[in-house]
Amino acid sequence: MAEKLNGNLTGIRNTMLDRIRSIYDIKMGLDEFISPEAIELLASCSSEINREISVYIARDGEVVDISVGDSNKVSMPSMRLVRNEDRLCGVRCIHTHPSGDGRLSDVDIGTLRSMKLDAMAALGVSEGHPTQFYCAYLGEPDEETGAREALIYGPLRPHKLPQHALIAEIYASDDRFRSSTKAVEEAEAERAILVGMDNDEGYDTLKELGDLAETAGALVIDTVRVRKRPIDNATYIGSGKAEELGLKCSALEADLVIFDDELSAIQLRSLEQILGTRVIDRTTLILDIFAARASSREGKLQVELAQMRYMLPRLLGQGTALSRLGGGIGTRGPGEKKLEIDRRRIRRRIFELETELSEIEKQRGLRRETRKANRIPLVALVGYTNAGKSTMLNALTNSDVYAADKLFATLDPVVRQVTLANGTEALLSDTVGFINKLPHDLVSAFRSTLEEVSNADLILHVVDISCPFHDKQMKVVNEVLSSLNASGIPTITVFNKCDKLTDDSDNEISDLLPSVSALNSDERSTAVVSAVRGDGMQELLRMVELKLNSSRREIEVLIPYSKYEAMSLIREKGMLLSEEHLDTGTIIKAYLDEAEIGQLKKILQIEI
């Protein structure tokens, strides 16, 4: 058995470390919770160093781990306990409280639950002597929350412990644990703590992070806001704040900690070591949601590519120090180290994904050229996630595309045909929603899909006007459009969800326009609608038609059959509205811009 001491050993003399280590030599009887000898040694050592000492004892009486902490902080176990879903872990913890108060703290109880310990006991120590003893066990789960209550016994006299009864209660607790399956059912939702720094933007990004976490299936149990400060390269929030967060994780039985900003590999590794729980950042969370929602082959490939690109620089290790391929003294050996193998596999998979997506992009390009040849205009719905784009697509095209009041309900692009007021046909494309701090790798992986926006004839920028931060969300969308070189495309800003602004159903939609027209200098480019109620949809379609044809003029002209090149010009460069065949030729109605009308005049030798 390893006799390693874990925890905070700074400043402790070697002779004292040897005394603490000697606790490993004490073996408890099968009916002995903790021997008097171990209690005396624990109390003496803890009092002398004024730090907490935690001892972990297996059911066979062997001491399996000893950790030293601070005088006011619990020491988490360093060993990885083997835990079944329906059994306790088989190890009990006895730790000291140098303050003399033996009562169990919330952190103690949280550790009991999260580690599924046989028991959690605290030994109050004063002037080198044990004074109080408290012991807690897991009880029955709460009918509503599923959280197990803690059965606490104490205060007990350390020198006269009911050893047999304390051991018997371990087996009773284990029976309770096995007899109930509710805890297993409730364990599906990970308990998450959100962490983020205050910002000066007036935008509650942590609230949005909570929505993302719930979308991913997590149960948000607490939110930690850190005062704005320089970013710590090792822990992001600073070591002191990280230790406080570790105590909170134990007290609240957190399974997961989610940070609002992107973390480096070093920060992720350091935080997991300090917190004793899994740590992810906002980017990982968004990628996880995308992975769960992608349904098409292209969408799945794009998400996997983004995950691989994100993972590559974050493989845990010591960088070039672990590489056998870098050359030089100390790096030569018989083969690759695991880190280098992982990197090589990821790079190979990235190449394979990029190749597959390149083939799909060729097919998309062919469809795009066919659409251009047919002169069918493309209208792209863009906007912040959950702004109501899919609901608007359904309202405008009478479709039944999946729409839900949740983040990233749509990942795969959807195209539907819509007929405008004068009979003009157009294609309406629903795109993936944008979000604040959208991962760069995700934008890069989805670039081929998002390029549909760059090739659109018109953009409908859908905005959730009921959101108090809709101006910030608009800024995010505009920045992404700019990165896609789509900022110069004609745009209609559509303020959606006006039904959430007031309960007075008699208010006209037009009454809301003055309050938002200041956001756009061209009032014709601004609409206020309710996609879910259908308010303003017909007016929006008229605006779309005007925008699509704003640079064109409707003409009606007779094209003689001998002037076939005129028909080719109209079909190739104009928008054909109707054609009627007569004996002398074809009467056509079409939209053409002035340059195209000039070419048509030269062919027909007439005024139009």
Coordinates of C-alpha atoms in Angstrom, one line a residue:
M1 CA 0.0 0.0 0.0
A2 CA 1.3 3.4 -0.9
E3 CA 2.0 5.6 2.1
K4 CA 1.8 8.9 0.3
L5 CA 0.6 12.1 2.1
N6 CA -1.5 14.4 -0.1
G7 CA -2.7 17.9 0.2
N8 CA -1.0 21.0 1.7
L9 CA 2.3 19.8 3.2
T10 CA 4.1 23.2 2.9
G11 CA 6.0 24.2 6.1
I12 CA 5.5 20.9 7.9
R13 CA 8.7 19.3 9.5
N14 CA 9.7 15.9 8.2
T15 CA 9.4 14.5 11.7
M16 CA 5.8 15.6 11.8
L17 CA 5.1 14.2 8.3
D18 CA 6.5 10.8 9.5
R19 CA 4.1 10.9 12.5
I20 CA 1.1 11.6 10.2
R21 CA 2.3 8.9 7.8
S22 CA 2.4 6.4 10.7
I23 CA -1.4 6.5 10.7
Y24 CA -1.2 4.2 7.6
D25 CA 0.2 1.5 10.0
I26 CA -2.9 1.5 12.1
K27 CA -5.5 -1.1 11.1
M28 CA -9.0 -0.9 12.4
G29 CA -11.0 -4.0 13.4
L30 CA -13.9 -5.1 11.3
D31 CA -16.3 -3.8 14.0
E32 CA -14.2 -0.7 14.7
F33 CA -15.2 2.6 13.1
I34 CA -11.9 4.3 14.1
S35 CA -9.5 3.1 16.9
P36 CA -8.7 5.2 20.0
E37 CA -5.0 5.1 18.9
A38 CA -5.9 6.7 15.6
I39 CA -8.1 9.3 17.2
E40 CA -5.3 10.4 19.6
L41 CA -2.7 10.5 16.9
L42 CA -5.0 12.5 14.6
A43 CA -5.9 15.0 17.3
S44 CA -2.3 15.5 18.4
C45 CA -0.9 16.0 14.8
S46 CA -3.8 18.2 13.7
S47 CA -3.5 20.5 16.7
E48 CA 0.3 20.9 16.3
I49 CA 0.2 21.9 12.7
N50 CA -3.2 23.7 13.0
R51 CA -4.4 22.1 9.9
E52 CA -7.2 19.6 9.0
I53 CA -6.2 16.0 8.4
S54 CA -8.5 13.7 6.5
V55 CA -8.2 9.9 6.8
Y56 CA -10.0 7.5 4.5
I57 CA -10.6 4.0 5.8
A58 CA -11.9 1.0 3.7
R59 CA -14.4 -1.5 5.1
D60 CA -11.6 -4.0 5.8
G61 CA -10.1 -1.5 8.2
E62 CA -7.1 -0.4 6.0
V63 CA -6.2 3.3 5.8
V64 CA -6.2 4.0 2.0
D65 CA -5.5 7.7 1.9
I66 CA -4.4 10.6 4.2
S67 CA -4.7 14.2 3.1
V68 CA -3.6 17.4 4.9
G69 CA -5.6 20.6 4.4
D70 CA -5.9 24.1 5.9
S71 CA -7.4 24.9 9.2
N72 CA -10.7 26.0 7.6
K73 CA -10.9 23.9 4.5
V74 CA -11.9 20.3 3.8
S75 CA -9.3 18.0 2.1
M76 CA -10.7 16.3 -0.9
P77 CA -9.5 12.7 -1.4
S78 CA -6.7 12.4 -3.9
M79 CA -7.5 8.7 -4.8
R80 CA -10.0 7.8 -7.4
L81 CA -12.7 5.8 -5.7
V82 CA -14.5 3.1 -7.6
R83 CA -18.2 3.9 -7.3
N84 CA -21.1 1.9 -8.6
E85 CA -24.4 3.7 -9.4
D86 CA -26.3 1.6 -6.9
R87 CA -23.7 1.2 -4.1
L88 CA -21.7 3.3 -1.7
C89 CA -18.0 3.7 -2.5
G90 CA -16.8 1.4 0.4
V91 CA -14.7 4.1 2.1
R92 CA -15.4 6.3 5.1
C93 CA -13.8 9.6 5.9
I94 CA -12.7 10.9 9.3
H95 CA -11.3 14.4 9.4
T96 CA -10.3 16.8 12.1
H97 CA -11.6 20.3 12.9
P98 CA -8.7 22.1 14.6
S99 CA -11.1 24.9 15.7
G100 CA -12.5 22.5 18.3
D101 CA -16.0 22.5 16.7
G102 CA -16.8 19.0 15.5
R103 CA -20.0 19.9 13.7
L104 CA -20.2 18.9 10.1
S105 CA -20.2 21.7 7.5
D106 CA -22.2 21.9 4.2
V107 CA -19.0 21.1 2.4
D108 CA -18.6 17.9 4.5
I109 CA -22.2 16.9 3.7
G110 CA -21.8 17.8 0.0
T111 CA -18.6 15.6 -0.1
L112 CA -20.5 12.7 1.5
R113 CA -23.2 12.9 -1.2
S114 CA -21.0 13.5 -4.2
M115 CA -18.4 10.8 -3.3
K116 CA -21.1 8.4 -2.0
L117 CA -19.0 7.8 1.1
D118 CA -19.8 5.1 3.6
A119 CA -19.8 7.9 6.2
M120 CA -18.4 11.4 6.9
A121 CA -17.1 12.0 10.4
A122 CA -15.6 15.1 12.0
L123 CA -13.3 15.2 15.0
G124 CA -13.2 18.4 17.0
V125 CA -9.7 19.1 18.4
S126 CA -8.7 21.5 21.1
E127 CA -5.2 21.9 22.6
G128 CA -4.1 18.6 21.2
H129 CA -7.1 16.6 22.6
P130 CA -10.2 15.3 20.8
T131 CA -13.3 17.0 22.1
Q132 CA -16.3 16.2 19.9
F133 CA -17.2 13.6 17.3
Y134 CA -20.0 13.9 14.7
C135 CA -20.8 11.3 12.0
A136 CA -23.1 11.5 9.0
Y137 CA -24.6 8.9 6.7
L138 CA -26.7 9.0 3.5
G139 CA -30.4 8.6 4.2
E140 CA -33.4 8.2 1.9
P141 CA -33.8 10.4 -1.2
D142 CA -36.2 13.4 -1.1
E143 CA -39.4 12.6 -3.0
E144 CA -39.3 15.9 -4.9
T145 CA -35.7 16.7 -5.5
G146 CA -34.1 13.2 -5.3
A147 CA -31.3 14.5 -3.1
R148 CA -30.5 12.2 -0.2
E149 CA -30.8 13.6 3.3
A150 CA -27.9 13.3 5.7
L151 CA -28.4 11.3 8.9
I152 CA -26.2 13.0 11.5
Y153 CA -25.2 11.5 14.9
G154 CA -23.5 13.6 17.6
P155 CA -22.0 15.1 19.5
L156 CA -20.4 11.8 20.6
R157 CA -17.6 11.4 23.1
P158 CA -14.4 10.6 21.1
H159 CA -13.1 8.2 23.8
K160 CA -16.4 6.3 24.1
L161 CA -17.6 5.9 20.5
P162 CA -20.4 3.3 19.9
Q163 CA -18.0 1.5 17.4
H164 CA -20.3 -1.4 16.6
A165 CA -23.4 0.8 16.0
L166 CA -21.4 3.2 13.8
I167 CA -20.2 0.3 11.6
A168 CA -23.7 -1.2 11.5
E169 CA -25.1 2.1 10.2
I170 CA -22.7 1.9 7.2
Y171 CA -24.3 -1.3 6.1
A172 CA -27.8 0.1 6.8
S173 CA -27.0 3.1 4.6
D174 CA -25.7 0.9 1.9
D175 CA -29.0 -1.1 2.0
R176 CA -31.0 2.1 1.7
F177 CA -28.9 3.2 -1.3
R178 CA -29.4 -0.1 -3.1
S179 CA -33.1 -0.3 -2.4
S180 CA -33.8 3.0 -4.1
T181 CA -33.4 3.6 -7.8
K182 CA -34.6 7.2 -7.7
A183 CA -31.1 8.5 -7.3
V184 CA -30.0 6.7 -10.4
E185 CA -32.9 8.1 -12.4
E186 CA -32.2 11.6 -11.2
A187 CA -28.5 11.4 -11.9
E188 CA -29.0 11.9 -15.6
A189 CA -29.0 15.7 -15.4
E190 CA -25.5 17.0 -14.5
R191 CA -25.5 19.5 -11.7
A192 CA -23.6 22.6 -13.1
I193 CA -22.2 25.7 -11.6
L194 CA -21.7 28.7 -14.0
V195 CA -18.7 31.0 -13.7
G196 CA -18.1 34.3 -15.5
M197 CA -16.5 37.7 -15.1
D198 CA -18.5 40.9 -14.9
N199 CA -18.4 43.0 -18.1
D200 CA -19.1 46.6 -19.0
E201 CA -21.4 45.8 -21.9
G202 CA -24.6 45.7 -19.8
Y203 CA -25.3 42.3 -21.4
D204 CA -26.0 39.4 -19.0
T205 CA -23.9 36.7 -20.8
L206 CA -24.2 34.4 -17.8
K207 CA -28.0 34.3 -18.1
E208 CA -27.4 33.2 -21.7
L209 CA -24.8 30.7 -20.6
G210 CA -27.5 29.2 -18.2
D211 CA -29.9 28.9 -21.2
L212 CA -27.2 27.1 -23.1
A213 CA -26.5 24.8 -20.2
E214 CA -30.2 23.9 -19.8
T215 CA -30.4 23.4 -23.6
A216 CA -27.6 20.8 -23.2
G217 CA -29.5 19.0 -20.4
A218 CA -27.6 20.3 -17.4
L219 CA -29.3 21.4 -14.1
V220 CA -27.8 24.9 -13.1
I221 CA -27.5 24.9 -9.4
D222 CA -25.5 28.1 -8.9
T223 CA -23.9 31.1 -10.7
V224 CA -20.6 32.6 -9.6
R225 CA -19.8 36.2 -10.9
V226 CA -16.2 37.2 -10.5
R227 CA -15.2 40.9 -10.3
K228 CA -13.5 42.0 -13.5
R229 CA -9.7 41.5 -13.1
P230 CA -6.7 40.5 -15.3
I231 CA -7.0 37.0 -16.6
D232 CA -4.9 34.5 -14.6
N233 CA -3.0 32.4 -17.1
A234 CA -3.1 29.3 -14.8
T235 CA -6.7 29.3 -13.4
Y236 CA -8.5 32.2 -15.2
I237 CA -10.0 33.5 -12.0
G238 CA -7.0 33.3 -9.7
S239 CA -6.0 30.5 -7.3
G240 CA -7.8 31.9 -4.3
K241 CA -11.1 32.2 -6.1
A242 CA -10.6 28.8 -7.5
E243 CA -10.2 27.3 -4.1
E244 CA -13.4 29.0 -2.9
L245 CA -15.1 27.6 -6.0
G246 CA -13.8 24.1 -5.1
L247 CA -15.5 24.3 -1.7
K248 CA -18.8 25.4 -3.3
C249 CA -18.5 22.5 -5.7
S250 CA -18.3 20.1 -2.8
A251 CA -21.1 21.7 -0.8
L252 CA -23.5 21.8 -3.8
E253 CA -22.4 18.4 -5.2
A254 CA -21.6 19.9 -8.5
D255 CA -20.8 17.5 -11.4
L256 CA -19.7 20.2 -13.8
V257 CA -18.3 23.7 -13.8
I258 CA -19.0 25.8 -17.0
F259 CA -16.9 29.0 -17.6
D260 CA -18.4 31.7 -19.8
D261 CA -15.1 32.3 -21.7
E262 CA -12.8 30.1 -23.7
L263 CA -10.2 28.4 -21.5
S264 CA -6.7 27.3 -22.5
A265 CA -5.4 23.7 -21.9
I266 CA -3.4 24.8 -18.9
Q267 CA -6.4 26.6 -17.4
L268 CA -8.6 23.6 -17.9
R269 CA -6.1 21.2 -16.3
S270 CA -5.4 23.4 -13.3
L271 CA -9.0 24.1 -12.6
E272 CA -10.0 20.4 -12.7
Q273 CA -7.2 19.6 -10.3
I274 CA -8.3 22.4 -7.9
L275 CA -12.0 21.9 -8.2
G276 CA -12.0 18.1 -8.2
T277 CA -14.8 18.1 -10.9
R278 CA -15.1 18.3 -14.6
V279 CA -14.6 21.8 -16.2
I280 CA -15.7 23.0 -19.6
D281 CA -15.9 26.4 -21.3
R282 CA -18.6 28.1 -23.3
T283 CA -17.1 26.9 -26.6
T284 CA -17.2 23.3 -25.5
L285 CA -20.8 23.7 -24.4
I286 CA -21.9 25.2 -27.7
L287 CA -20.1 22.5 -29.6
D288 CA -21.9 19.9 -27.5
I289 CA -25.3 21.4 -28.3
F290 CA -24.4 21.4 -32.0
A291 CA -23.3 17.8 -31.9
A292 CA -26.6 16.8 -30.3
R293 CA -28.7 18.7 -32.7
A294 CA -27.0 18.1 -36.1
S295 CA -29.1 15.7 -38.2
S296 CA -27.8 15.9 -41.7
R297 CA -24.6 14.3 -42.9
E298 CA -23.1 17.7 -43.7
G299 CA -24.1 19.1 -40.3
K300 CA -22.5 16.2 -38.4
L301 CA -19.3 16.5 -40.4
Q302 CA -19.1 20.3 -39.8
V303 CA -19.6 19.9 -36.0
E304 CA -17.0 17.1 -35.8
L305 CA -14.5 19.3 -37.7
A306 CA -15.1 22.2 -35.3
Q307 CA -14.6 19.8 -32.3
M308 CA -11.4 18.4 -33.8
R309 CA -10.0 21.9 -34.5
Y310 CA -10.9 23.0 -30.9
M311 CA -9.4 19.9 -29.3
L312 CA -6.1 19.8 -31.1
P313 CA -4.3 22.7 -29.2
R314 CA -5.9 21.5 -26.0
L315 CA -4.6 18.0 -25.7
L316 CA -3.3 17.8 -22.2
G317 CA 0.4 17.2 -21.8
Q318 CA 3.7 19.1 -21.8
G319 CA 3.8 20.3 -25.4
T320 CA 7.0 19.7 -27.2
A321 CA 8.6 18.2 -24.1
L322 CA 6.6 15.0 -24.7
S323 CA 7.2 14.9 -28.4
R324 CA 9.6 12.3 -29.8
L325 CA 9.3 13.9 -33.3
G326 CA 10.9 17.2 -32.4
G327 CA 14.5 16.0 -32.5
G328 CA 17.3 16.9 -30.1
I329 CA 18.7 15.5 -26.9
G330 CA 16.1 14.0 -24.7
T331 CA 13.5 13.6 -27.3
R332 CA 14.8 10.4 -29.1
G333 CA 13.2 7.1 -28.4
P334 CA 11.8 4.0 -29.9
G335 CA 8.4 5.5 -30.9
E336 CA 5.8 8.2 -30.4
K337 CA 4.4 9.2 -27.1
K338 CA 0.7 9.0 -26.6
L339 CA 0.3 12.8 -26.9
E340 CA 1.9 12.8 -30.4
I341 CA -0.2 9.8 -31.5
D342 CA -3.4 11.6 -30.4
R343 CA -2.3 14.8 -32.3
R344 CA -1.5 12.8 -35.4
R345 CA -4.9 11.0 -35.3
I346 CA -6.7 14.3 -34.9
R347 CA -4.8 15.9 -37.8
R348 CA -5.6 13.0 -40.0
R349 CA -9.3 13.1 -39.0
I350 CA -9.4 16.9 -39.7
F351 CA -8.0 16.2 -43.2
E352 CA -10.6 13.5 -43.9
L353 CA -13.4 15.8 -42.7
E354 CA -12.2 18.7 -44.8
T355 CA -12.0 16.4 -47.9
E356 CA -15.6 15.2 -47.4
L357 CA -16.9 18.7 -46.8
S358 CA -15.1 19.9 -49.9
E359 CA -17.0 17.3 -52.0
I360 CA -20.3 18.4 -50.4
E361 CA -19.4 22.1 -51.2
K362 CA -18.9 21.2 -54.9
Q363 CA -22.4 19.8 -54.9
R364 CA -23.7 22.9 -53.2
G365 CA -21.9 25.1 -55.8
L366 CA -23.6 23.2 -58.6
R367 CA -27.0 23.8 -57.0
R368 CA -26.1 27.5 -56.6
E369 CA -25.2 27.8 -60.3
T370 CA -28.5 26.1 -61.3
R371 CA -30.4 28.6 -59.1
K372 CA -28.6 31.5 -60.6
A373 CA -29.3 30.2 -64.1
N374 CA -33.0 30.0 -63.3
R375 CA -32.8 33.6 -61.8
I376 CA -34.7 32.6 -58.7
P377 CA -33.8 35.1 -56.0
L378 CA -32.6 33.8 -52.6
V379 CA -33.7 35.4 -49.4
A380 CA -31.7 34.4 -46.3
L381 CA -33.1 34.5 -42.8
V382 CA -30.3 35.4 -40.4
G383 CA -30.3 36.4 -36.7
Y384 CA -29.5 35.6 -33.2
T385 CA -30.4 32.1 -32.0
N386 CA -34.0 31.8 -30.8
A387 CA -35.0 35.0 -32.6
G388 CA -37.8 33.1 -34.3
K389 CA -36.4 32.5 -37.8
S390 CA -37.8 29.0 -38.2
T391 CA -41.3 30.2 -37.0
M392 CA -41.1 33.0 -39.6
L393 CA -40.1 30.6 -42.3
N394 CA -43.2 28.5 -41.5
A395 CA -45.4 31.6 -41.4
L396 CA -44.2 32.9 -44.8
T397 CA -44.1 29.6 -46.7
N398 CA -46.8 27.6 -44.9
S399 CA -44.2 25.0 -44.0
D400 CA -43.9 22.7 -41.0
V401 CA -40.1 23.1 -40.3
Y402 CA -39.2 22.2 -36.7
A403 CA -39.4 25.4 -34.6
A404 CA -39.0 25.5 -30.8
D405 CA -38.4 28.2 -28.1
K406 CA -34.9 27.0 -27.4
L407 CA -31.4 27.9 -28.5
F408 CA -30.0 26.4 -31.7
A409 CA -33.2 24.6 -32.6
T410 CA -32.1 24.8 -36.3
L411 CA -28.7 23.7 -37.3
D412 CA -29.1 22.3 -40.8
P413 CA -30.0 24.9 -43.5
V414 CA -33.6 24.7 -44.8
V415 CA -34.8 26.2 -48.1
R416 CA -38.4 26.7 -49.0
Q417 CA -40.1 28.4 -52.0
V418 CA -42.4 31.4 -51.4
T419 CA -44.7 33.2 -53.9
L420 CA -44.7 37.0 -53.5
A421 CA -47.6 39.3 -54.1
N422 CA -47.1 39.8 -57.9
G423 CA -46.4 36.1 -58.4
T424 CA -42.6 36.4 -58.2
E425 CA -41.1 33.2 -57.0
A426 CA -38.3 33.4 -54.4
L427 CA -36.4 30.9 -52.2
L428 CA -36.4 31.5 -48.4
S429 CA -33.4 30.0 -46.6
D430 CA -33.3 29.4 -42.8
T431 CA -29.8 29.4 -41.4
V432 CA -28.1 28.5 -38.1
G433 CA -28.5 31.1 -35.4
F434 CA -25.6 33.2 -34.2
I435 CA -24.7 33.8 -30.6
N436 CA -22.4 36.0 -28.5
K437 CA -18.8 34.6 -28.4
L438 CA -19.6 32.2 -31.3
P439 CA -16.7 29.8 -31.5
H440 CA -14.3 30.7 -34.3
D441 CA -13.8 27.0 -35.1
L442 CA -17.6 26.6 -35.5
V443 CA -17.8 29.6 -37.9
S444 CA -14.9 28.2 -39.9
A445 CA -16.4 24.7 -40.1
F446 CA -19.9 26.0 -41.1
R447 CA -18.4 28.5 -43.6
S448 CA -19.7 26.6 -46.6
T449 CA -23.2 26.6 -45.2
L450 CA -23.0 30.2 -44.1
E451 CA -21.8 31.2 -47.5
E452 CA -25.4 30.8 -48.6
V453 CA -25.9 34.1 -46.8
S454 CA -23.1 35.7 -48.8
N455 CA -24.8 34.6 -52.1
A456 CA -28.2 35.8 -51.1
D457 CA -30.0 38.5 -53.0
L458 CA -31.7 39.8 -49.8
I459 CA -31.1 39.3 -46.1
L460 CA -33.9 39.3 -43.5
H461 CA -32.2 40.1 -40.2
V462 CA -34.7 38.7 -37.6
V463 CA -34.4 40.3 -34.2
D464 CA -36.2 39.3 -30.9
I465 CA -37.5 42.7 -30.0
S466 CA -38.8 41.3 -26.6
C467 CA -35.2 40.6 -25.5
P468 CA -33.8 43.5 -23.4
F469 CA -30.4 43.0 -25.0
H470 CA -31.7 42.9 -28.6
D471 CA -29.4 45.8 -29.6
K472 CA -26.4 43.8 -28.4
Q473 CA -27.6 40.7 -30.3
M474 CA -28.0 42.8 -33.5
K475 CA -24.4 43.9 -33.1
V476 CA -23.2 40.2 -32.8
V477 CA -25.1 39.3 -36.0
N478 CA -23.8 42.2 -37.9
E479 CA -20.2 41.3 -36.9
V480 CA -20.6 37.8 -38.2
L481 CA -22.2 39.0 -41.4
S482 CA -19.3 41.3 -41.9
S483 CA -16.8 38.4 -41.4
L484 CA -18.8 36.6 -44.2
N485 CA -18.5 39.6 -46.5
A486 CA -22.3 39.8 -46.5
S487 CA -22.7 43.3 -44.9
G488 CA -23.2 44.9 -48.3
I489 CA -26.2 42.8 -49.2
P490 CA -29.6 44.6 -49.1
T491 CA -31.2 43.9 -45.7
I492 CA -34.6 44.2 -44.1
T493 CA -34.4 44.3 -40.3
V494 CA -37.4 42.3 -39.0
F495 CA -38.3 42.9 -35.3
N496 CA -40.1 39.7 -34.3
K497 CA -42.1 38.7 -31.2
C498 CA -43.9 42.0 -30.9
D499 CA -46.7 40.0 -29.3
K500 CA -44.5 39.8 -26.2
L501 CA -44.3 43.6 -25.9
T502 CA -47.8 44.3 -24.7
D503 CA -51.0 42.4 -23.6
D504 CA -53.2 44.9 -25.5
S505 CA -54.1 42.9 -28.7
D506 CA -55.8 46.0 -30.2
N507 CA -52.5 47.7 -30.7
E508 CA -51.7 48.0 -34.4
I509 CA -48.3 46.8 -35.6
S510 CA -47.7 50.1 -37.3
D511 CA -47.9 51.8 -33.9
L512 CA -44.7 50.0 -32.9
L513 CA -42.7 51.2 -35.9
P514 CA -41.7 54.6 -34.7
S515 CA -40.1 53.1 -31.5
V516 CA -37.7 51.1 -33.6
S517 CA -37.3 53.1 -36.8
A518 CA -34.4 55.0 -35.3
L519 CA -32.4 51.8 -35.5
N520 CA -32.5 52.0 -39.3
S521 CA -32.3 55.2 -41.3
D522 CA -34.5 53.7 -44.1
E523 CA -37.9 53.0 -42.6
R524 CA -38.8 50.8 -45.6
S525 CA -36.1 48.5 -44.4
T526 CA -37.6 47.9 -41.0
A527 CA -40.6 45.8 -40.1
V528 CA -42.2 44.8 -36.8
V529 CA -44.0 41.4 -36.9
S530 CA -45.2 38.5 -34.8
A531 CA -44.4 35.3 -36.6
V532 CA -46.2 33.2 -34.1
R533 CA -49.5 35.2 -34.6
G534 CA -48.9 36.0 -38.2
D535 CA -49.1 39.8 -37.7
G536 CA -47.3 41.8 -40.3
M537 CA -46.4 38.8 -42.6
Q538 CA -48.1 40.1 -45.7
E539 CA -46.6 43.6 -45.3
L540 CA -43.2 41.9 -44.9
L541 CA -43.7 39.9 -48.2
R542 CA -44.5 43.2 -50.0
M543 CA -41.3 44.7 -48.5
V544 CA -39.3 41.7 -49.7
E545 CA -40.7 42.1 -53.2
L546 CA -39.9 45.8 -53.3
K547 CA -36.4 45.2 -52.1
L548 CA -35.7 42.4 -54.6
N549 CA -36.8 44.6 -57.4
S550 CA -35.7 48.0 -56.1
S551 CA -33.0 48.2 -58.8
R552 CA -35.2 46.8 -61.5
R553 CA -38.1 47.9 -63.7
E554 CA -41.1 45.9 -64.8
I555 CA -41.4 45.8 -68.5
E556 CA -44.0 44.3 -70.9
V557 CA -42.8 43.8 -74.5
L558 CA -43.5 41.7 -77.6
I559 CA -40.6 39.5 -78.5
P560 CA -40.7 38.3 -82.2
Y561 CA -39.9 34.7 -82.7
S562 CA -37.0 35.8 -84.9
K563 CA -35.4 37.6 -81.9
Y564 CA -34.7 34.5 -79.9
E565 CA -31.5 36.1 -78.4
A566 CA -33.8 38.6 -76.6
M567 CA -35.6 35.8 -74.8
S568 CA -32.3 34.3 -73.9
L569 CA -31.2 37.6 -72.4
I570 CA -34.4 37.9 -70.3
R571 CA -34.2 34.4 -69.0
E572 CA -30.5 34.6 -68.2
K573 CA -30.3 38.1 -66.6
G574 CA -33.9 39.1 -65.8
M575 CA -36.8 37.8 -63.7
L576 CA -39.5 36.4 -66.0
L577 CA -42.9 37.1 -64.6
S578 CA -45.2 35.8 -67.4
E579 CA -45.2 34.9 -71.1
E580 CA -48.0 34.7 -73.6
H581 CA -47.4 33.1 -77.0
L582 CA -49.1 34.8 -80.0
D583 CA -48.8 34.3 -83.8
T584 CA -46.3 37.2 -84.1
G585 CA -44.2 36.4 -81.1
T586 CA -44.3 36.2 -77.3
I587 CA -45.6 38.9 -74.9
I588 CA -43.4 38.8 -71.8
K589 CA -43.5 40.5 -68.5
A590 CA -40.2 40.6 -66.6
Y591 CA -38.1 42.6 -64.2
L592 CA -34.8 43.9 -65.7
D593 CA -32.4 46.5 -64.5
E594 CA -31.5 49.5 -66.7
A595 CA -28.4 48.0 -68.2
E596 CA -30.3 44.9 -69.2
I597 CA -33.1 47.0 -70.7
G598 CA -30.5 48.9 -72.7
Q599 CA -29.2 45.6 -74.2
L600 CA -32.8 44.5 -75.0
K601 CA -33.5 47.8 -76.8
K602 CA -30.5 47.2 -79.1
I603 CA -31.7 43.7 -79.9
L604 CA -35.3 44.7 -80.6
Q605 CA -34.6 48.2 -82.0
I606 CA -37.5 49.6 -80.1
E607 CA -38.2 51.9 -77.2
I608 CA -39.1 50.1 -74.0

